[in-house]
Amino acid sequence: MRIGELSRRSGVPVPTIKFYVREGLLPAGRLTSPNQASYDDGHERRLRLIRALLDVGGLPLAAIGEVLRVMEDPEQPLFDVLGAAAKSIAPSRGGDPGSELEDAREDVAELLKRKGWLCEAGSPGGESLAEVLVALRRAGHGSFVELLDDYAAAAEEVARADLDYVGRRVAREDLVEGVVVGTVLGEAMFAALRRLAHVDASARAFGEEARG
Amino acid sequence: MRIGELSRRSGVPVPTIKFYVREGLLPAGRLTSPNQASYDDGHERRLRLIRALLDVGGLPLAAIGEVLRVMEDPEQPLFDVLGAAAKSIAPSRGGDPGSELEDAREDVAELLKRKGWLCEAGSPGGESLAEVLVALRRAGHGSFVELLDDYAAAAEEVARADLDYVGRRVAREDLVEGVVVGTVLGEAMFAALRRLAHVDASARAFGEEARG
DNA sequence: GCTATCCGATAGTGGAACTATCTAGGATGG
DNA sequence: CCATCCTAGATAGTTCCACTATCGGATAGC
């Protein structure tokens, strides 16, 4: 197919497709003549993945590029694919390190020990968590961390479900994509469900009269 | 205190504070003379909240402004504060509505019925969820929705914990802030925990050798 | 009086994600 | 074989967002 059809099928404008090719997010089409190229289903699939990660996952294009590069490389151990997906999500906010972050990192390490989780506190997730704890304290809501254990228990459940999902895939390509999609879109899915659960929980707690 | 000290205490540059005042995110200081103003702890607190929502929550300033406006208005029912916080998070992506979204909305309605949740499918959370389902299907990972029920169960747990947290607050101001912080930063906290849980779960499933 | 700081206003910056335009060439129906 | 539309590749421009810089006065505190 030519770029016009790819655009029609995927819903992405032609100039945007060209832009993604320039940015290295999408492989160029196979040239059939100096100014004519053909695209296949792989391009369409890739394009849909990019849009999903961008629109729903909210990842910046640069992060999407990194994830795709790791995904594509068959040399990369699967473990690193998961790591890359996780790392790309982290907004990587900068700020003065300070002792607050140190304290938070210790809290994270304690949590991991308490739960017996097999991961280091220095991993991307651990760093993100420490940053969240710092932000909570700086915003005057340090007591929110009391919910850490409840949250962790729920996260464990979700992670089990996620792993079950990717475990069902056989081809490496599918598996890798499953990890990425699961990590990124799963986050959005859970966030939406959590908001719905909030509505339900507060309707039950405060009663229907709170709506009027 | 004057703006310089506010800046030092909060870690936000003076021009940025002025910018936030211009944008209506932060009330102006109390003028003590035509070109001199004084700021108090409330300003500092507000500033920390803005930075937390911006840096960790990733909310755009416009959304933060809306949330703050709802928070400040004592006329607003608490229920709406939660709604505003939830709505602001939704990335509000636009695209052709299509029948895909209709189908997804039905799936959401079915889920709510199945779980017996007291909320309408048309709420912000429901719309977000429907959009995620559409994105999953468009990306060729429609089977990921099989995890919906597991995710929903975990979301229920988290929501219970959240409500417990805000329920402990007495003053309306604190309560409202608790809702906002809980909604926004709680999401980031859970996301980080989920990534840690992924590492743990895959370490257990694939064994330690997967690291090398 | 002197220097650091401040107020308010206006204009400029840099990054992200496109979008527009242009040239030169190819595809295709009649 | 010609008119019309499509295409590749290149360059430049746009929009939005979150700041950041600069300026002309005025004030604080010694």
Short mmCIF file of N, CA and C in Angstrom, two decimals, chain B residues 14-155:
data_model
loop_
_atom_site.label_atom_id
_atom_site.label_comp_id
_atom_site.label_asym_id
_atom_site.label_seq_id
_atom_site.Cartn_x
_atom_site.Cartn_y
_atom_site.Cartn_z
N VAL B 14 11.47 32.98 41.44
CA VAL B 14 10.59 34.15 41.56
C VAL B 14 9.78 34.42 40.29
N PRO B 15 10.39 34.42 39.12
CA PRO B 15 9.59 34.69 37.91
C PRO B 15 8.49 33.66 37.72
N THR B 16 8.75 32.45 38.14
CA THR B 16 7.73 31.42 37.99
C THR B 16 6.56 31.67 38.94
N ILE B 17 6.88 32.11 40.14
CA ILE B 17 5.80 32.44 41.10
C ILE B 17 4.94 33.56 40.50
N LYS B 18 5.60 34.57 39.97
CA LYS B 18 4.86 35.68 39.36
C LYS B 18 3.98 35.16 38.22
N PHE B 19 4.55 34.24 37.46
CA PHE B 19 3.81 33.65 36.35
C PHE B 19 2.56 32.93 36.86
N TYR B 20 2.70 32.18 37.93
CA TYR B 20 1.55 31.46 38.48
C TYR B 20 0.48 32.44 38.97
N VAL B 21 0.93 33.55 39.55
CA VAL B 21 -0.03 34.56 40.00
C VAL B 21 -0.78 35.10 38.79
N ARG B 22 -0.04 35.42 37.73
CA ARG B 22 -0.68 35.93 36.52
C ARG B 22 -1.70 34.94 35.97
N GLU B 23 -1.36 33.67 36.05
CA GLU B 23 -2.23 32.63 35.49
C GLU B 23 -3.40 32.30 36.41
N GLY B 24 -3.41 32.92 37.58
CA GLY B 24 -4.52 32.70 38.50
C GLY B 24 -4.41 31.42 39.30
N LEU B 25 -3.23 30.82 39.35
CA LEU B 25 -3.06 29.59 40.13
C LEU B 25 -2.75 29.89 41.58
N LEU B 26 -2.21 31.08 41.81
CA LEU B 26 -1.76 31.46 43.13
C LEU B 26 -2.31 32.85 43.39
N PRO B 27 -2.95 33.07 44.55
CA PRO B 27 -3.44 34.42 44.82
C PRO B 27 -2.27 35.39 44.95
N ALA B 28 -2.48 36.63 44.56
CA ALA B 28 -1.43 37.63 44.68
C ALA B 28 -1.15 37.90 46.15
N GLY B 29 0.04 38.39 46.42
CA GLY B 29 0.40 38.72 47.79
C GLY B 29 -0.40 39.94 48.26
N ARG B 30 -0.47 40.12 49.57
CA ARG B 30 -1.16 41.28 50.13
C ARG B 30 -0.25 42.49 49.98
N LEU B 31 -0.72 43.50 49.27
CA LEU B 31 0.11 44.68 49.02
C LEU B 31 0.28 45.49 50.30
N THR B 32 1.53 45.75 50.66
CA THR B 32 1.78 46.59 51.84
C THR B 32 2.16 47.99 51.39
N SER B 33 2.43 48.15 50.14
CA SER B 33 2.70 49.45 49.52
C SER B 33 2.59 49.22 48.02
N PRO B 34 2.52 50.28 47.26
CA PRO B 34 2.23 50.11 45.84
C PRO B 34 3.11 49.09 45.12
N ASN B 35 4.30 48.90 45.59
CA ASN B 35 5.13 47.91 44.91
C ASN B 35 5.84 47.00 45.90
N GLN B 36 5.05 46.56 46.84
CA GLN B 36 5.60 45.63 47.81
C GLN B 36 4.45 44.74 48.32
N ALA B 37 4.66 43.46 48.32
CA ALA B 37 3.59 42.56 48.74
C ALA B 37 4.14 41.52 49.71
N SER B 38 3.26 41.00 50.54
CA SER B 38 3.71 39.98 51.48
C SER B 38 2.91 38.70 51.29
N TYR B 39 3.61 37.58 51.43
CA TYR B 39 3.02 36.26 51.23
C TYR B 39 3.06 35.48 52.53
N ASP B 40 2.14 34.56 52.70
CA ASP B 40 2.11 33.79 53.95
C ASP B 40 2.23 32.29 53.70
N ASP B 41 2.01 31.53 54.78
CA ASP B 41 2.13 30.07 54.70
C ASP B 41 1.16 29.46 53.70
N GLY B 42 0.00 30.12 53.60
CA GLY B 42 -0.99 29.62 52.64
C GLY B 42 -0.44 29.63 51.23
N HIS B 43 0.28 30.70 50.90
CA HIS B 43 0.88 30.77 49.58
C HIS B 43 1.90 29.66 49.39
N GLU B 44 2.69 29.43 50.43
CA GLU B 44 3.72 28.40 50.32
C GLU B 44 3.08 27.03 50.11
N ARG B 45 2.05 26.79 50.89
CA ARG B 45 1.34 25.51 50.81
C ARG B 45 0.75 25.31 49.41
N ARG B 46 0.12 26.36 48.93
CA ARG B 46 -0.49 26.29 47.62
C ARG B 46 0.55 26.02 46.53
N LEU B 47 1.69 26.69 46.69
CA LEU B 47 2.77 26.53 45.73
C LEU B 47 3.28 25.09 45.72
N ARG B 48 3.40 24.51 46.88
CA ARG B 48 3.87 23.12 46.97
C ARG B 48 2.85 22.18 46.33
N LEU B 49 1.58 22.50 46.54
CA LEU B 49 0.53 21.68 45.94
C LEU B 49 0.61 21.75 44.41
N ILE B 50 0.76 22.98 43.91
CA ILE B 50 0.86 23.16 42.45
C ILE B 50 2.02 22.34 41.90
N ARG B 51 3.17 22.44 42.56
CA ARG B 51 4.34 21.72 42.05
C ARG B 51 4.14 20.21 42.11
N ALA B 52 3.47 19.74 43.16
CA ALA B 52 3.23 18.30 43.26
C ALA B 52 2.33 17.83 42.12
N LEU B 53 1.25 18.59 41.88
CA LEU B 53 0.32 18.19 40.83
C LEU B 53 0.99 18.27 39.47
N LEU B 54 1.87 19.26 39.31
CA LEU B 54 2.54 19.47 38.02
C LEU B 54 3.63 18.43 37.78
N ASP B 55 4.53 18.32 38.75
CA ASP B 55 5.72 17.47 38.56
C ASP B 55 5.40 15.99 38.66
N VAL B 56 4.68 15.62 39.68
CA VAL B 56 4.42 14.20 39.89
C VAL B 56 3.13 13.76 39.20
N GLY B 57 2.10 14.60 39.34
CA GLY B 57 0.82 14.23 38.74
C GLY B 57 0.82 14.43 37.23
N GLY B 58 1.70 15.34 36.75
CA GLY B 58 1.76 15.59 35.33
C GLY B 58 0.56 16.34 34.78
N LEU B 59 -0.19 17.00 35.64
CA LEU B 59 -1.33 17.78 35.16
C LEU B 59 -0.85 19.04 34.46
N PRO B 60 -1.49 19.45 33.37
CA PRO B 60 -1.18 20.74 32.77
C PRO B 60 -1.65 21.86 33.71
N LEU B 61 -1.00 23.00 33.62
CA LEU B 61 -1.34 24.12 34.51
C LEU B 61 -2.81 24.49 34.41
N ALA B 62 -3.37 24.42 33.23
CA ALA B 62 -4.78 24.78 33.07
C ALA B 62 -5.66 23.88 33.92
N ALA B 63 -5.36 22.58 33.93
CA ALA B 63 -6.15 21.64 34.72
C ALA B 63 -5.96 21.92 36.20
N ILE B 64 -4.72 22.22 36.58
CA ILE B 64 -4.46 22.55 37.99
C ILE B 64 -5.30 23.75 38.40
N GLY B 65 -5.36 24.73 37.51
CA GLY B 65 -6.16 25.92 37.80
C GLY B 65 -7.61 25.57 38.04
N GLU B 66 -8.15 24.70 37.20
CA GLU B 66 -9.56 24.31 37.38
C GLU B 66 -9.76 23.61 38.72
N VAL B 67 -8.89 22.68 39.01
CA VAL B 67 -9.01 21.95 40.27
C VAL B 67 -8.94 22.91 41.45
N LEU B 68 -8.00 23.82 41.41
CA LEU B 68 -7.84 24.75 42.53
C LEU B 68 -9.08 25.62 42.69
N ARG B 69 -9.65 26.01 41.57
CA ARG B 69 -10.84 26.86 41.64
C ARG B 69 -12.00 26.12 42.29
N VAL B 70 -12.16 24.86 41.91
CA VAL B 70 -13.23 24.07 42.53
C VAL B 70 -12.94 23.84 44.01
N MET B 71 -11.66 23.58 44.29
CA MET B 71 -11.26 23.35 45.68
C MET B 71 -11.58 24.54 46.58
N GLU B 72 -11.35 25.72 46.03
CA GLU B 72 -11.47 26.94 46.83
C GLU B 72 -12.91 27.31 47.11
N ASP B 73 -13.78 26.92 46.20
CA ASP B 73 -15.17 27.36 46.30
C ASP B 73 -15.92 26.54 47.35
N PRO B 74 -16.28 27.16 48.46
CA PRO B 74 -16.95 26.40 49.53
C PRO B 74 -18.37 26.00 49.14
N GLU B 75 -18.87 26.56 48.04
CA GLU B 75 -20.22 26.22 47.58
C GLU B 75 -20.23 24.85 46.89
N GLN B 76 -19.09 24.51 46.32
CA GLN B 76 -19.02 23.28 45.54
C GLN B 76 -19.21 22.06 46.44
N PRO B 77 -20.14 21.19 46.06
CA PRO B 77 -20.27 19.95 46.84
C PRO B 77 -18.99 19.13 46.73
N LEU B 78 -18.70 18.42 47.78
CA LEU B 78 -17.49 17.61 47.80
C LEU B 78 -17.46 16.63 46.64
N PHE B 79 -18.64 16.16 46.33
CA PHE B 79 -18.73 15.19 45.25
C PHE B 79 -18.13 15.75 43.96
N ASP B 80 -18.38 17.04 43.73
CA ASP B 80 -17.89 17.67 42.51
C ASP B 80 -16.38 17.89 42.54
N VAL B 81 -15.86 18.05 43.74
CA VAL B 81 -14.41 18.22 43.84
C VAL B 81 -13.74 16.95 43.34
N LEU B 82 -14.27 15.85 43.78
CA LEU B 82 -13.71 14.58 43.33
C LEU B 82 -13.86 14.47 41.81
N GLY B 83 -15.04 14.86 41.34
CA GLY B 83 -15.27 14.80 39.90
C GLY B 83 -14.30 15.68 39.14
N ALA B 84 -14.07 16.89 39.65
CA ALA B 84 -13.17 17.82 38.97
C ALA B 84 -11.75 17.26 38.95
N ALA B 85 -11.36 16.69 40.07
CA ALA B 85 -10.01 16.12 40.14
C ALA B 85 -9.88 14.99 39.12
N ALA B 86 -10.91 14.17 39.05
CA ALA B 86 -10.87 13.04 38.12
C ALA B 86 -10.88 13.52 36.68
N LYS B 87 -11.73 14.52 36.42
CA LYS B 87 -11.87 14.99 35.05
C LYS B 87 -10.57 15.62 34.55
N SER B 88 -9.90 16.33 35.45
CA SER B 88 -8.69 17.04 35.05
C SER B 88 -7.59 16.08 34.63
N ILE B 89 -7.62 14.91 35.22
CA ILE B 89 -6.57 13.95 34.89
C ILE B 89 -6.74 13.41 33.48
N ALA B 90 -8.01 13.24 33.10
CA ALA B 90 -8.28 12.65 31.79
C ALA B 90 -7.64 13.49 30.70
N PRO B 91 -6.77 12.88 29.90
CA PRO B 91 -6.06 13.58 28.84
C PRO B 91 -6.95 14.18 27.76
N SER B 92 -8.23 13.78 27.76
CA SER B 92 -9.18 14.35 26.79
C SER B 92 -8.65 14.33 25.37
N ARG B 93 -8.39 13.16 24.93
CA ARG B 93 -7.92 12.99 23.56
C ARG B 93 -9.13 13.05 22.63
N GLY B 94 -8.93 13.66 21.50
CA GLY B 94 -10.03 13.75 20.53
C GLY B 94 -9.76 12.84 19.36
N GLY B 95 -10.78 12.41 18.72
CA GLY B 95 -10.62 11.55 17.56
C GLY B 95 -11.99 11.28 17.01
N ASP B 96 -12.05 10.55 15.90
CA ASP B 96 -13.37 10.24 15.39
C ASP B 96 -14.07 9.35 16.39
N PRO B 97 -15.32 9.68 16.70
CA PRO B 97 -16.06 8.88 17.68
C PRO B 97 -16.17 7.44 17.21
N GLY B 98 -16.80 7.23 16.07
CA GLY B 98 -16.86 5.88 15.51
C GLY B 98 -17.66 4.93 16.36
N SER B 99 -17.87 3.75 15.81
CA SER B 99 -18.66 2.76 16.52
C SER B 99 -17.80 2.03 17.55
N GLU B 100 -16.48 2.10 17.36
CA GLU B 100 -15.59 1.43 18.30
C GLU B 100 -15.83 1.95 19.71
N LEU B 101 -15.95 3.29 19.80
CA LEU B 101 -16.13 3.90 21.11
C LEU B 101 -17.48 3.50 21.70
N GLU B 102 -18.48 3.39 20.83
CA GLU B 102 -19.80 2.95 21.29
C GLU B 102 -19.71 1.57 21.91
N ASP B 103 -19.04 0.67 21.20
CA ASP B 103 -18.88 -0.70 21.70
C ASP B 103 -18.18 -0.69 23.05
N ALA B 104 -17.12 0.11 23.13
CA ALA B 104 -16.34 0.15 24.37
C ALA B 104 -17.20 0.66 25.51
N ARG B 105 -18.01 1.66 25.21
CA ARG B 105 -18.89 2.19 26.26
C ARG B 105 -19.83 1.11 26.79
N GLU B 106 -20.27 0.28 25.87
CA GLU B 106 -21.15 -0.82 26.31
C GLU B 106 -20.39 -1.78 27.22
N ASP B 107 -19.15 -2.05 26.85
CA ASP B 107 -18.33 -2.94 27.69
C ASP B 107 -18.19 -2.35 29.09
N VAL B 108 -17.99 -1.04 29.13
CA VAL B 108 -17.85 -0.38 30.42
C VAL B 108 -19.14 -0.52 31.23
N ALA B 109 -20.25 -0.27 30.56
CA ALA B 109 -21.54 -0.38 31.25
C ALA B 109 -21.74 -1.78 31.80
N GLU B 110 -21.35 -2.78 30.99
CA GLU B 110 -21.48 -4.16 31.45
C GLU B 110 -20.63 -4.44 32.67
N LEU B 111 -19.41 -3.93 32.62
CA LEU B 111 -18.51 -4.12 33.76
C LEU B 111 -19.12 -3.53 35.02
N LEU B 112 -19.64 -2.32 34.91
CA LEU B 112 -20.21 -1.64 36.07
C LEU B 112 -21.38 -2.45 36.63
N LYS B 113 -22.16 -3.00 35.72
CA LYS B 113 -23.30 -3.80 36.14
C LYS B 113 -22.81 -5.06 36.87
N ARG B 114 -21.82 -5.70 36.22
CA ARG B 114 -21.26 -6.93 36.78
C ARG B 114 -20.75 -6.71 38.19
N LYS B 115 -20.05 -5.59 38.36
CA LYS B 115 -19.45 -5.31 39.67
C LYS B 115 -20.44 -4.65 40.63
N GLY B 116 -21.55 -4.19 40.09
CA GLY B 116 -22.52 -3.53 40.94
C GLY B 116 -22.06 -2.17 41.44
N TRP B 117 -21.21 -1.53 40.65
CA TRP B 117 -20.69 -0.22 41.06
C TRP B 117 -21.75 0.86 40.84
N LEU B 118 -21.87 1.73 41.80
CA LEU B 118 -22.83 2.81 41.71
C LEU B 118 -22.26 4.01 40.97
N CYS B 119 -22.12 3.87 39.68
CA CYS B 119 -21.71 5.03 38.90
C CYS B 119 -22.13 4.83 37.45
N GLU B 120 -22.31 5.94 36.78
CA GLU B 120 -22.77 5.85 35.40
C GLU B 120 -21.58 5.65 34.47
N ALA B 121 -21.86 4.98 33.37
CA ALA B 121 -20.80 4.71 32.40
C ALA B 121 -20.34 6.01 31.73
N GLY B 122 -21.18 7.04 31.79
CA GLY B 122 -20.83 8.29 31.11
C GLY B 122 -19.92 9.21 31.91
N SER B 123 -19.61 8.81 33.14
CA SER B 123 -18.74 9.65 33.98
C SER B 123 -17.35 9.75 33.36
N PRO B 124 -16.55 10.72 33.80
CA PRO B 124 -15.20 10.88 33.23
C PRO B 124 -14.41 9.58 33.26
N GLY B 125 -14.45 8.90 34.39
CA GLY B 125 -13.71 7.64 34.48
C GLY B 125 -14.19 6.63 33.46
N GLY B 126 -15.51 6.58 33.28
CA GLY B 126 -16.07 5.64 32.32
C GLY B 126 -15.64 5.96 30.90
N GLU B 127 -15.66 7.23 30.58
CA GLU B 127 -15.22 7.64 29.24
C GLU B 127 -13.74 7.30 29.02
N SER B 128 -12.93 7.60 30.02
CA SER B 128 -11.50 7.28 29.91
C SER B 128 -11.31 5.80 29.69
N LEU B 129 -12.03 5.03 30.47
CA LEU B 129 -11.89 3.58 30.35
C LEU B 129 -12.27 3.12 28.95
N ALA B 130 -13.37 3.67 28.45
CA ALA B 130 -13.81 3.30 27.10
C ALA B 130 -12.73 3.65 26.07
N GLU B 131 -12.11 4.80 26.25
CA GLU B 131 -11.05 5.20 25.32
C GLU B 131 -9.85 4.26 25.39
N VAL B 132 -9.55 3.82 26.59
CA VAL B 132 -8.44 2.87 26.73
C VAL B 132 -8.77 1.56 26.02
N LEU B 133 -10.00 1.11 26.18
CA LEU B 133 -10.40 -0.14 25.53
C LEU B 133 -10.30 0.00 24.01
N VAL B 134 -10.73 1.14 23.50
CA VAL B 134 -10.62 1.38 22.06
C VAL B 134 -9.15 1.32 21.63
N ALA B 135 -8.30 1.99 22.39
CA ALA B 135 -6.88 2.02 22.03
C ALA B 135 -6.29 0.62 22.05
N LEU B 136 -6.67 -0.16 23.03
CA LEU B 136 -6.15 -1.53 23.13
C LEU B 136 -6.55 -2.33 21.89
N ARG B 137 -7.80 -2.17 21.50
CA ARG B 137 -8.27 -2.94 20.35
C ARG B 137 -7.60 -2.47 19.08
N ARG B 138 -7.51 -1.16 18.94
CA ARG B 138 -6.88 -0.62 17.73
C ARG B 138 -5.42 -1.04 17.65
N ALA B 139 -4.79 -1.23 18.79
CA ALA B 139 -3.38 -1.62 18.79
C ALA B 139 -3.23 -3.13 18.66
N GLY B 140 -4.35 -3.83 18.50
CA GLY B 140 -4.27 -5.27 18.32
C GLY B 140 -4.11 -6.05 19.60
N HIS B 141 -4.46 -5.44 20.72
CA HIS B 141 -4.35 -6.13 22.00
C HIS B 141 -5.69 -6.15 22.71
N GLY B 142 -6.72 -6.43 21.93
CA GLY B 142 -8.06 -6.47 22.50
C GLY B 142 -8.20 -7.48 23.62
N SER B 143 -7.39 -8.52 23.59
CA SER B 143 -7.55 -9.56 24.62
C SER B 143 -7.09 -9.07 25.99
N PHE B 144 -6.42 -7.94 26.00
CA PHE B 144 -5.99 -7.39 27.30
C PHE B 144 -7.20 -7.06 28.18
N VAL B 145 -8.32 -6.80 27.54
CA VAL B 145 -9.51 -6.45 28.33
C VAL B 145 -10.00 -7.62 29.17
N GLU B 146 -9.46 -8.81 28.90
CA GLU B 146 -9.83 -9.94 29.76
C GLU B 146 -9.40 -9.70 31.20
N LEU B 147 -8.46 -8.80 31.37
CA LEU B 147 -7.96 -8.53 32.72
C LEU B 147 -8.82 -7.52 33.47
N LEU B 148 -9.84 -7.00 32.77
CA LEU B 148 -10.65 -5.93 33.37
C LEU B 148 -11.13 -6.27 34.78
N ASP B 149 -11.63 -7.48 34.95
CA ASP B 149 -12.19 -7.82 36.25
C ASP B 149 -11.13 -7.87 37.34
N ASP B 150 -9.97 -8.40 36.99
CA ASP B 150 -8.89 -8.42 37.98
C ASP B 150 -8.49 -6.99 38.35
N TYR B 151 -8.36 -6.17 37.32
CA TYR B 151 -7.99 -4.78 37.56
C TYR B 151 -9.05 -4.09 38.42
N ALA B 152 -10.30 -4.35 38.10
CA ALA B 152 -11.38 -3.69 38.83
C ALA B 152 -11.36 -4.07 40.30
N ALA B 153 -11.05 -5.34 40.57
CA ALA B 153 -11.00 -5.78 41.97
C ALA B 153 -9.90 -5.03 42.71
N ALA B 154 -8.75 -4.89 42.06
CA ALA B 154 -7.64 -4.17 42.69
C ALA B 154 -8.00 -2.70 42.87
N ALA B 155 -8.68 -2.13 41.88
CA ALA B 155 -9.07 -0.73 41.96
C ALA B 155 -10.03 -0.51 43.13
#
